Short mmCIF file of C-alpha atoms in Angstrom, two decimals:
data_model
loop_
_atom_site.label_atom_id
_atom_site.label_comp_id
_atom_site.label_asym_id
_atom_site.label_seq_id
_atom_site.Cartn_x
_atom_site.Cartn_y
_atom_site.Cartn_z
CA UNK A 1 105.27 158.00 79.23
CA UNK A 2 106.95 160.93 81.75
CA UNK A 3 105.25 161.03 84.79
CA UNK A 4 103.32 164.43 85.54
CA UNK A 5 105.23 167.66 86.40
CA UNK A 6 104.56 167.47 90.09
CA UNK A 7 102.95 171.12 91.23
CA UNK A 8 105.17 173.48 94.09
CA UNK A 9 103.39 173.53 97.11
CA UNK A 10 102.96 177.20 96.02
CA UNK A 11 101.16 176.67 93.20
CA UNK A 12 99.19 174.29 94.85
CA UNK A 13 97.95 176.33 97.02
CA UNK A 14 97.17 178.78 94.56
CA UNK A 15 95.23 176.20 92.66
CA UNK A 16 93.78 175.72 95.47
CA UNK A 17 92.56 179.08 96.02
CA UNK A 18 91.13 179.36 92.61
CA UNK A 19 88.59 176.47 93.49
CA UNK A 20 90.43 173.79 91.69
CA UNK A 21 88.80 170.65 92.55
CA UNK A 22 91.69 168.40 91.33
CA UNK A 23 93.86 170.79 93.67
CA UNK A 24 92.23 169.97 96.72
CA UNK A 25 92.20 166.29 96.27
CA UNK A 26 96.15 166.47 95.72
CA UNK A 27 96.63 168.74 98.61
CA UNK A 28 94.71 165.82 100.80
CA UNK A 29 96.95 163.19 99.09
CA UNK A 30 99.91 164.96 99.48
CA UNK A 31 99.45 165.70 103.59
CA UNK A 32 97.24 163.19 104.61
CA UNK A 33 99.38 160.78 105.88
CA UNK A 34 101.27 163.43 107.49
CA UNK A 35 98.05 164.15 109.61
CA UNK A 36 96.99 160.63 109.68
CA UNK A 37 100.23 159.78 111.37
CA UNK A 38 100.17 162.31 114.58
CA UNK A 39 97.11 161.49 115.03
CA UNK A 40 98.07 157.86 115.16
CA UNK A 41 100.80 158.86 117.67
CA UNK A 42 97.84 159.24 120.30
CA UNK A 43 96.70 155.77 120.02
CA UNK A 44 93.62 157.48 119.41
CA UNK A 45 90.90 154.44 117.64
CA UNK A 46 90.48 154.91 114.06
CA UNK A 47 87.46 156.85 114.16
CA UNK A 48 88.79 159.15 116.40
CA UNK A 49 91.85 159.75 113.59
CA UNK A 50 89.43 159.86 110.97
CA UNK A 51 87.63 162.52 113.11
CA UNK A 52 91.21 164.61 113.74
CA UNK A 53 91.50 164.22 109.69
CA UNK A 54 88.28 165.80 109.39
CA UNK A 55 88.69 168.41 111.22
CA UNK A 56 92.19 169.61 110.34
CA UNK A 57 91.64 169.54 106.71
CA UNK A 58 88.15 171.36 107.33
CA UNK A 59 90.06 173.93 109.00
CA UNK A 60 92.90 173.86 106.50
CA UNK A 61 90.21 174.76 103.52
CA UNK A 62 89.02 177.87 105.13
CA UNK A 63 92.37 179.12 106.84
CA UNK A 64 94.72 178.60 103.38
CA UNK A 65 94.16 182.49 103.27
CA UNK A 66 95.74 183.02 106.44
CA UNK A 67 98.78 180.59 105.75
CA UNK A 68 100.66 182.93 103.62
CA UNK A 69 104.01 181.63 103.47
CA UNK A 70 103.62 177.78 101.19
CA UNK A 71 106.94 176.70 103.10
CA UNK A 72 104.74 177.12 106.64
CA UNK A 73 101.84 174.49 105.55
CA UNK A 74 103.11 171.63 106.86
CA UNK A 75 104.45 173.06 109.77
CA UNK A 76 101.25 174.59 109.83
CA UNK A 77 99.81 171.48 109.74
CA UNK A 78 101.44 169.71 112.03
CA UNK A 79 100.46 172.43 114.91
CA UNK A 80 96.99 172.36 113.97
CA UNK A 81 96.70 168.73 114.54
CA UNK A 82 98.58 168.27 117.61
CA UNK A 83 95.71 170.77 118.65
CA UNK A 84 93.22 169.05 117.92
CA UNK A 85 94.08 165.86 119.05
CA UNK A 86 94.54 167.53 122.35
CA UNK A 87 90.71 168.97 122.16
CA UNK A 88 90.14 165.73 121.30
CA UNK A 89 91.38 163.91 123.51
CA UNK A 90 90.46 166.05 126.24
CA UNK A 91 86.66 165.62 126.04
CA UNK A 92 86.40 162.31 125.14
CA UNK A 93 85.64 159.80 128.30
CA UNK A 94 87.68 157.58 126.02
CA UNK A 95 90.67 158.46 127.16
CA UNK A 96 91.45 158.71 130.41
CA UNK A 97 93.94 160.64 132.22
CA UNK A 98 94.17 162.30 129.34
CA UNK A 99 95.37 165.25 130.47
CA UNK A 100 97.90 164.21 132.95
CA UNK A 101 99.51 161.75 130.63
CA UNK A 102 99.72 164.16 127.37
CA UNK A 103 101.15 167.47 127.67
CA UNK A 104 99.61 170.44 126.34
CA UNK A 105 100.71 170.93 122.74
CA UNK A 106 99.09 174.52 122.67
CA UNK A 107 103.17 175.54 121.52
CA UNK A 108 105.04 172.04 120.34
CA UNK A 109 108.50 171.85 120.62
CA UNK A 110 110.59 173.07 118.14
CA UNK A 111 111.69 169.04 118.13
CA UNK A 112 108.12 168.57 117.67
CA UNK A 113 107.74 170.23 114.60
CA UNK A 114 111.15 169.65 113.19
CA UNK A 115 110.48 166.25 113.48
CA UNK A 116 107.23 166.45 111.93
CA UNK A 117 108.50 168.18 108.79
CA UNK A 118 111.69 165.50 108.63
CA UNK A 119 108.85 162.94 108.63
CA UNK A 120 106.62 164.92 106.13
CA UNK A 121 110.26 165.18 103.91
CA UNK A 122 110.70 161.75 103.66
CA UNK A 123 107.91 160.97 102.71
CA UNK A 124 107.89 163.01 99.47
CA UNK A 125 111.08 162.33 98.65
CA UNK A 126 110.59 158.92 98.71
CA UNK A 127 107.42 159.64 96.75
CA UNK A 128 109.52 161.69 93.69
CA UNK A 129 111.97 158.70 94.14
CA UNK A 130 109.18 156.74 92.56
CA UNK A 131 109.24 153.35 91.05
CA UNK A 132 111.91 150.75 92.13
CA UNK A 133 114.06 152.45 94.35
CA UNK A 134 110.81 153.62 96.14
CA UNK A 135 109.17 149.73 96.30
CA UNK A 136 112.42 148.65 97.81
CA UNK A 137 113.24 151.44 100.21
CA UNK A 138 109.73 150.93 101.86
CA UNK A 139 109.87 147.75 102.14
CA UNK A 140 112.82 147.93 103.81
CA UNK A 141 112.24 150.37 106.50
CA UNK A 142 108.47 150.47 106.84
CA UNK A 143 107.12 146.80 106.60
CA UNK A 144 106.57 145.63 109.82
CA UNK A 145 106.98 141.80 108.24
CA UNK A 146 110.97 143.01 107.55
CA UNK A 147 111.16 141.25 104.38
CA UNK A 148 114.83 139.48 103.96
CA UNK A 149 116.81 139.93 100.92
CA UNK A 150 115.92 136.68 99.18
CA UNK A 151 111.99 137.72 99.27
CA UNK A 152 113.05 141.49 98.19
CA UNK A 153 114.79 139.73 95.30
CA UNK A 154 111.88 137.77 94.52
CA UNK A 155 109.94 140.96 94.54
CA UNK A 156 112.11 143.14 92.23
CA UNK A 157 112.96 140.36 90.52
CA UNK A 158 116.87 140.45 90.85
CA UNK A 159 119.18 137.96 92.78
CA UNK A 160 119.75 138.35 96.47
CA UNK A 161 122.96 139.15 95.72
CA UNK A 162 122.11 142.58 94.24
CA UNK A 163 119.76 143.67 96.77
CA UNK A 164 122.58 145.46 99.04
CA UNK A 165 124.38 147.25 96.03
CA UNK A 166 120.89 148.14 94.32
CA UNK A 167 119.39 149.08 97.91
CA UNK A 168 122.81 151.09 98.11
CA UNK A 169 122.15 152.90 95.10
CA UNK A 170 118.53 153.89 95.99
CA UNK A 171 119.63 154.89 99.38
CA UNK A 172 122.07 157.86 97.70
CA UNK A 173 119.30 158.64 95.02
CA UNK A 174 116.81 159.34 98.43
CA UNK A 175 119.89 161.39 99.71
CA UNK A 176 120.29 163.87 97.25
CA UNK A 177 116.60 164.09 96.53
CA UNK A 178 116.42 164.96 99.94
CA UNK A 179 119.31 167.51 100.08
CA UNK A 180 117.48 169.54 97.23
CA UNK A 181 114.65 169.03 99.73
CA UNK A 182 116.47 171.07 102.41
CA UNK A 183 116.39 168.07 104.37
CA UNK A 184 119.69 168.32 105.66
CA UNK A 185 119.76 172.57 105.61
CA UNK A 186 121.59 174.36 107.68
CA UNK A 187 120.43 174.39 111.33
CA UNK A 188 118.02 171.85 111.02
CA UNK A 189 118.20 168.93 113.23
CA UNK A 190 119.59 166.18 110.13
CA UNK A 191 122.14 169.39 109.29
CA UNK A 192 125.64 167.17 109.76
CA UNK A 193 127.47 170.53 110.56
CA UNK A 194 125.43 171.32 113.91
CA UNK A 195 127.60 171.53 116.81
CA UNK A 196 124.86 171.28 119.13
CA UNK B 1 131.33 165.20 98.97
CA UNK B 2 132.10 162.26 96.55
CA UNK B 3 133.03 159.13 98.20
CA UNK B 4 133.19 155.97 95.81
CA UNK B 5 130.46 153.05 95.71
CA UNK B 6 131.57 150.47 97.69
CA UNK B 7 132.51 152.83 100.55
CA UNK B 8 129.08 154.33 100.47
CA UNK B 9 127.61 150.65 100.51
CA UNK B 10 130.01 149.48 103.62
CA UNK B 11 129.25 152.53 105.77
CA UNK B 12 125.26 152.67 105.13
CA UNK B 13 125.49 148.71 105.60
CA UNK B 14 127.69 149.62 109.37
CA UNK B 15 125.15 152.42 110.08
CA UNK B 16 122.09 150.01 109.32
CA UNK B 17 123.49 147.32 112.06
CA UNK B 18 123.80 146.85 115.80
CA UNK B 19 126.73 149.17 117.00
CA UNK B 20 129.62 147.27 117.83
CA UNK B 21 133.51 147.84 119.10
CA UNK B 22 134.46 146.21 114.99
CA UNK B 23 132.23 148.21 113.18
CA UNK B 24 133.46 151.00 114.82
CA UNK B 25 136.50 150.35 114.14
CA UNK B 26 135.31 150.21 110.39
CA UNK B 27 134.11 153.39 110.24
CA UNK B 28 136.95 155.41 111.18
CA UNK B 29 138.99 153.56 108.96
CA UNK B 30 136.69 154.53 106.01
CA UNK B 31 136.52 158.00 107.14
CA UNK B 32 140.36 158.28 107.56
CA UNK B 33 140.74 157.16 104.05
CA UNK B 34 138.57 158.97 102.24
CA UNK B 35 137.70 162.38 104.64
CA UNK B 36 134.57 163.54 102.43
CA UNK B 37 132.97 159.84 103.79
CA UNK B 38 132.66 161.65 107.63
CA UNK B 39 129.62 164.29 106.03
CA UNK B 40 127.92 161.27 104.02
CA UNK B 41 128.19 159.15 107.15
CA UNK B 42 126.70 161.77 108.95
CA UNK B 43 123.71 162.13 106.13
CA UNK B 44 123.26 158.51 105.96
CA UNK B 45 122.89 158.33 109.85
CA UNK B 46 119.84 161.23 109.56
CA UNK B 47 118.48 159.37 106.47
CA UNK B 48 118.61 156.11 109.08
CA UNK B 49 117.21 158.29 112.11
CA UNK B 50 114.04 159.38 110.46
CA UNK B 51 113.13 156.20 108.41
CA UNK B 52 113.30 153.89 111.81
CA UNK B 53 110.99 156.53 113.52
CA UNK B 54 108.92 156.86 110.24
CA UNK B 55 105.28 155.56 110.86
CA UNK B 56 103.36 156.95 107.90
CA UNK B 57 99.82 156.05 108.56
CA UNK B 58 97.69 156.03 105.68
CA UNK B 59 94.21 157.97 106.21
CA UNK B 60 91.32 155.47 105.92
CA UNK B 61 88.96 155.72 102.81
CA UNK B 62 86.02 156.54 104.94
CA UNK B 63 87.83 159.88 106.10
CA UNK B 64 89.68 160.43 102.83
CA UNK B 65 85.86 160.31 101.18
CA UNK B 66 84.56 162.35 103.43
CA UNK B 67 87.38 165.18 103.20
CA UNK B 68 86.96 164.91 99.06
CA UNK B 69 83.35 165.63 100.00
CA UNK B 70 84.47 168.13 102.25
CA UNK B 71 87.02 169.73 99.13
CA UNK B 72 84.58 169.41 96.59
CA UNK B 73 81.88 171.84 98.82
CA UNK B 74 84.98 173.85 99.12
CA UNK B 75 86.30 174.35 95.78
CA UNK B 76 82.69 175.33 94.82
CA UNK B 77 82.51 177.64 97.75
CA UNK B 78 85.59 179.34 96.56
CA UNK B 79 84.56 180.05 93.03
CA UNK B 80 81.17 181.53 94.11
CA UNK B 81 83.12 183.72 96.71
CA UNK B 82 84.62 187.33 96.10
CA UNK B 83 88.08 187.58 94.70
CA UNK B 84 89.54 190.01 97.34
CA UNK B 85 88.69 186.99 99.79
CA UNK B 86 92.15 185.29 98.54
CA UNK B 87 93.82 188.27 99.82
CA UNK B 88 92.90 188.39 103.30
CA UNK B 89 93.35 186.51 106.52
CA UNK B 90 90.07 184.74 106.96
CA UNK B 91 89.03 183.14 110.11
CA UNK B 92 85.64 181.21 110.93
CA UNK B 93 83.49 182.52 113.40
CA UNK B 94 82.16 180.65 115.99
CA UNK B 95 78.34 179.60 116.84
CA UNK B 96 77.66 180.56 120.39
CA UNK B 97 73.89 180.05 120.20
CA UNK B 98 71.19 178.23 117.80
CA UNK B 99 67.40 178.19 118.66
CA UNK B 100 66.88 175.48 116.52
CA UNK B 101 69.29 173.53 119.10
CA UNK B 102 67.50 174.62 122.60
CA UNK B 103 64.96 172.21 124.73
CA UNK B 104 61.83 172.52 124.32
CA UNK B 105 60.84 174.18 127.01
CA UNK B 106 58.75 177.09 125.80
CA UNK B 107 61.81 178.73 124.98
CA UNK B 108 61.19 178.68 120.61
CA UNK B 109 58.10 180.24 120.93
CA UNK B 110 55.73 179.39 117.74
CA UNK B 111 57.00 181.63 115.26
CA UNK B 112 58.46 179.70 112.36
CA UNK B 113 62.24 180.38 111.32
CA UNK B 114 65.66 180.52 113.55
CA UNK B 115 68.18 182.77 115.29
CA UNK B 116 71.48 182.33 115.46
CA UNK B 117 74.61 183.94 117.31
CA UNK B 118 78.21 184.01 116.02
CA UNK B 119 81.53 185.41 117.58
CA UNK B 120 84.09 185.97 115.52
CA UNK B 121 87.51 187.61 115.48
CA UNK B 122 86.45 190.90 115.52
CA UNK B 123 82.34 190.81 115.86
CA UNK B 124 80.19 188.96 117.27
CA UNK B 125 76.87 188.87 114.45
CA UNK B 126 73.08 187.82 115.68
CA UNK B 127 70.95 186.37 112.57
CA UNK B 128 67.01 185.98 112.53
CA UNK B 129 66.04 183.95 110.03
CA UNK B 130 62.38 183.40 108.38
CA UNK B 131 60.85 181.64 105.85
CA UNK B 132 58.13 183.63 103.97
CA UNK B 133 55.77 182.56 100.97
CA UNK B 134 56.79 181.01 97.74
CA UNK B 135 60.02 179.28 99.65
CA UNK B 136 62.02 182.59 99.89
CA UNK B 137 63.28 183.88 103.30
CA UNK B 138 63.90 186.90 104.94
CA UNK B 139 67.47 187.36 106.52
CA UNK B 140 67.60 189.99 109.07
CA UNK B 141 71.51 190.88 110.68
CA UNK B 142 73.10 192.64 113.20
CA UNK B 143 77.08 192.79 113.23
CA UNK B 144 78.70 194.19 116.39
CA UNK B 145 82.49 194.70 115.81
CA UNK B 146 84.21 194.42 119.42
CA UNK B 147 86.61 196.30 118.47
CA UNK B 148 86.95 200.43 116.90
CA UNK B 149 86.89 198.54 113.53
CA UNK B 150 84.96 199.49 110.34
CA UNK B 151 83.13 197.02 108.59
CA UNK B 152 84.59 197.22 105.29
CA UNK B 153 82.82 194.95 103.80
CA UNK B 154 79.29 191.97 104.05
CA UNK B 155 78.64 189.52 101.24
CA UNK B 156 76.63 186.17 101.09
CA UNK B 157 78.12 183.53 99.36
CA UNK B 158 75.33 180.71 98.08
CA UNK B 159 77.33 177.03 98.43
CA UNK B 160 76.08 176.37 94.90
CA UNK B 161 74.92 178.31 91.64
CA UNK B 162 74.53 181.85 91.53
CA UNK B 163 77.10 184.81 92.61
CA UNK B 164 77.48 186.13 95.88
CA UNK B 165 74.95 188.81 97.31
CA UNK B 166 76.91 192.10 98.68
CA UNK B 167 75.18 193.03 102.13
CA UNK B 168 74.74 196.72 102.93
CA UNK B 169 74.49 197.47 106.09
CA UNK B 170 72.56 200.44 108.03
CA UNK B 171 74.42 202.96 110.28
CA UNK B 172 73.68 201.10 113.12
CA UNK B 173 75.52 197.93 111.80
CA UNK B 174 71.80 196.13 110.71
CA UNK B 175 70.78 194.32 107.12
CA UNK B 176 67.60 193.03 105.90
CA UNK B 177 67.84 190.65 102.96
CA UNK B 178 65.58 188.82 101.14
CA UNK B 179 66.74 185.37 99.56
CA UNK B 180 65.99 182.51 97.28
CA UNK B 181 66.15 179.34 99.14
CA UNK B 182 69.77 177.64 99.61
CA UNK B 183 72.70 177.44 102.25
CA UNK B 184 75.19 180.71 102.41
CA UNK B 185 78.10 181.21 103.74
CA UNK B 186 78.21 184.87 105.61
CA UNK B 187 82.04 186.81 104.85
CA UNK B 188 82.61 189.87 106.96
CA UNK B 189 85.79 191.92 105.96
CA UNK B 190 87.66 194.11 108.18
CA UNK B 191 90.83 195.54 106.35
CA UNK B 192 93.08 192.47 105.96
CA UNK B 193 90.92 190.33 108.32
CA UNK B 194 87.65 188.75 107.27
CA UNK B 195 85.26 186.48 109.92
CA UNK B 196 83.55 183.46 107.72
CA UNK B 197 80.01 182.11 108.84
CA UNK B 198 79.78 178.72 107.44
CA UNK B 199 76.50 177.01 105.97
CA UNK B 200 73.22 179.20 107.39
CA UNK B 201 71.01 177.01 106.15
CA UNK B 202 67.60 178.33 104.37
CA UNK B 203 66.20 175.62 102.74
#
């Protein structure tokens, strides 16, 4: 069975607009963890994140008017949260010193964001990597347990032996996923040609 | 920027390990031999970068229920609202004042019914609100643009059901409405800008 045509963020948002229901939900799936994750950054407790989640993607319904350009969401995103984390974290008495310990994200770096949307990049690319190459990958770089190669080959299924070469082969599947991604365009802070 | 297998192998395995003086020493021999291996190393090292700072954090199913909740209002609310409503810039407006929120301290009087205040973008919009008979209420309005703005357009937007309600408005900026019971959503439009007023309640 082929796996879904995966909608542009364009036509998501489109779909969106309309009052797709099923466009919504993927819009959630697709940036949620991207939201999920600055907010994390805070050391905020959970229902404080949950509460940041809320709010950005409440915000997020009504303002996907005002976003205009599809290729601006996440960055879009990104700001939004930082913001409210800071309102957040501001008024709660759960946090204190607060203020003198976080600065002001009213305009994040351009670091800020650029790392935000690197982040956001991955992630997707690892998602349209899919499947085996996708299983392995995050294993490798995201379980905290740092599975060795004999219990990655027990997971796949293949001998230890052929976890580098296969993990090898993944790794330049994510790389040119992630060059039609822009990832490494020019300028940005992955592009191998900066001088800077 | 083709470099063979093996070489792409040996230099993500160098990237992926403590730096030291041999594996340095590795590198630049790979790169001397095959020149098209200095841009990959230089991808594979970004690639590296962002997964060791990658900490996706997945949203919990309490908040990821309560957003779908949140969506589902939402993609309702959009098919019940106007079309030109896609077009414009649409911020929400904010409540400044609710009577149904203040102390009681003789300050909500007796009369049944609520007033609220809004500031938005470009107005700022006082609502009375009262029930009458046979569960309909009477809306009354009063938008004050801050701004030398025109009003372009008013329309109430019911969360559920039936299609939105165009408001006209007097020359002094008033409307009087009467409506079935149910929660609205208030749209003010301003050329390319429109202020939103989320959820008046009159139920």
């Amino acid at each position: 069975m082929s796996s879904p045509v995966r909608r542009t963020t364009l036509e998501l948002i489109s779909a969106c607009r309309d009052g797709e229901q099923l466009a919504w939900n993927e819009l959630v799936e697709r940036y949620g963890r991207l939201v999920t994750s600055i907010a994390s950054g805070y050391r905020f407790s959970q229902a404080d994140v949950d509460d940041v989640f809320q709010t950005v993607f409440l915000r997020c319904f009504e303002s996907l008017t005002g976003i205009g350009d599809p290729s601006k969401l996440s960055a879009w995103l990104i700001t939004t949260t930082h913001r409210a984390c800071w309102r957040l974290g501001k008024r709660s008495r759960r946090y204190r010193d607060f203020e003198t310990n976080v600065a002001d994200p009213a305009a994040p770096t351009a670091d800020a964001l650029i790392d935000g949307e690197l982040q956001f990049l991955m992630n997707e690319a690892l998602r349209e990597l899919g499947g085996r190459c996708e299983d392995l990958l995050r294993a490798i770089y995201f379980e905290p347990s740092e599975p060795d190669y004999q219990m990655l080959a027990d997971r796949l299924g293949i001998s230890p032996n052929s976890v580098g070469p296969t993990k090898a082969r993944c790794f330049e599947k994510l790389e040119y996923v992630l060059a039609r991604r822009g990832f490494f365009g020019p300028g940005s802070k992955s592009d191998p040609n900066r001088t800077d | 920027m083709g470099v063979d297998e093996s070489t792409y192998e040996r230099l993500l395995k160098l990237s992926g390990e403590p730096t030291s003086e041999d594996s340095l020493h590795e590198i630049d021999a790979l790169v001397a031999a095959q020149p098209t291996a200095k841009a990959r190393l230089a991808r594979i090292q970004a690639m590296l970068a962002c997964l060791r700072s990658h900490h996706a954090v997945e949203p919990s199913a309490s908040a990821k229920s309560a957003v779908a909740r949140i969506a589902a209002e939402h993609a309702n609310r959009a098919s019940n609202r106007p079309g030109w409503l896609q077009q414009v810039q649409t911020a929400l407006a904010e409540l400044l004042f609710d009577s149904r929120l203040q102390p009681a301290l003789g300050l909500r009087g007796d009369e049944p019914g609520f007033q609220l205040t809004y500031e938005g973008d470009f107005a700022e919009v006082d609502i009375d609100a009262r029930p009458e008979d046979g569960g309909r209420w009477l809306l009354l309005g009063h938008i004050s643009p801050r701004e030398a703005i025109l009003i372009d357009e008013v329309v109430l937007c019911p969360l559920h059901g039936d299609q939105s309600v165009p408001v006209d408005l007097n020359e002094r900026g008033s409307f009087r409405l009467a409506l079935a019971k149910a929660r609205y959503d208030l749209v003010i439009r301003s050329g390319e800008r429109a202020m939103l007023i989320r959820e008046i309640e009159l139920t």
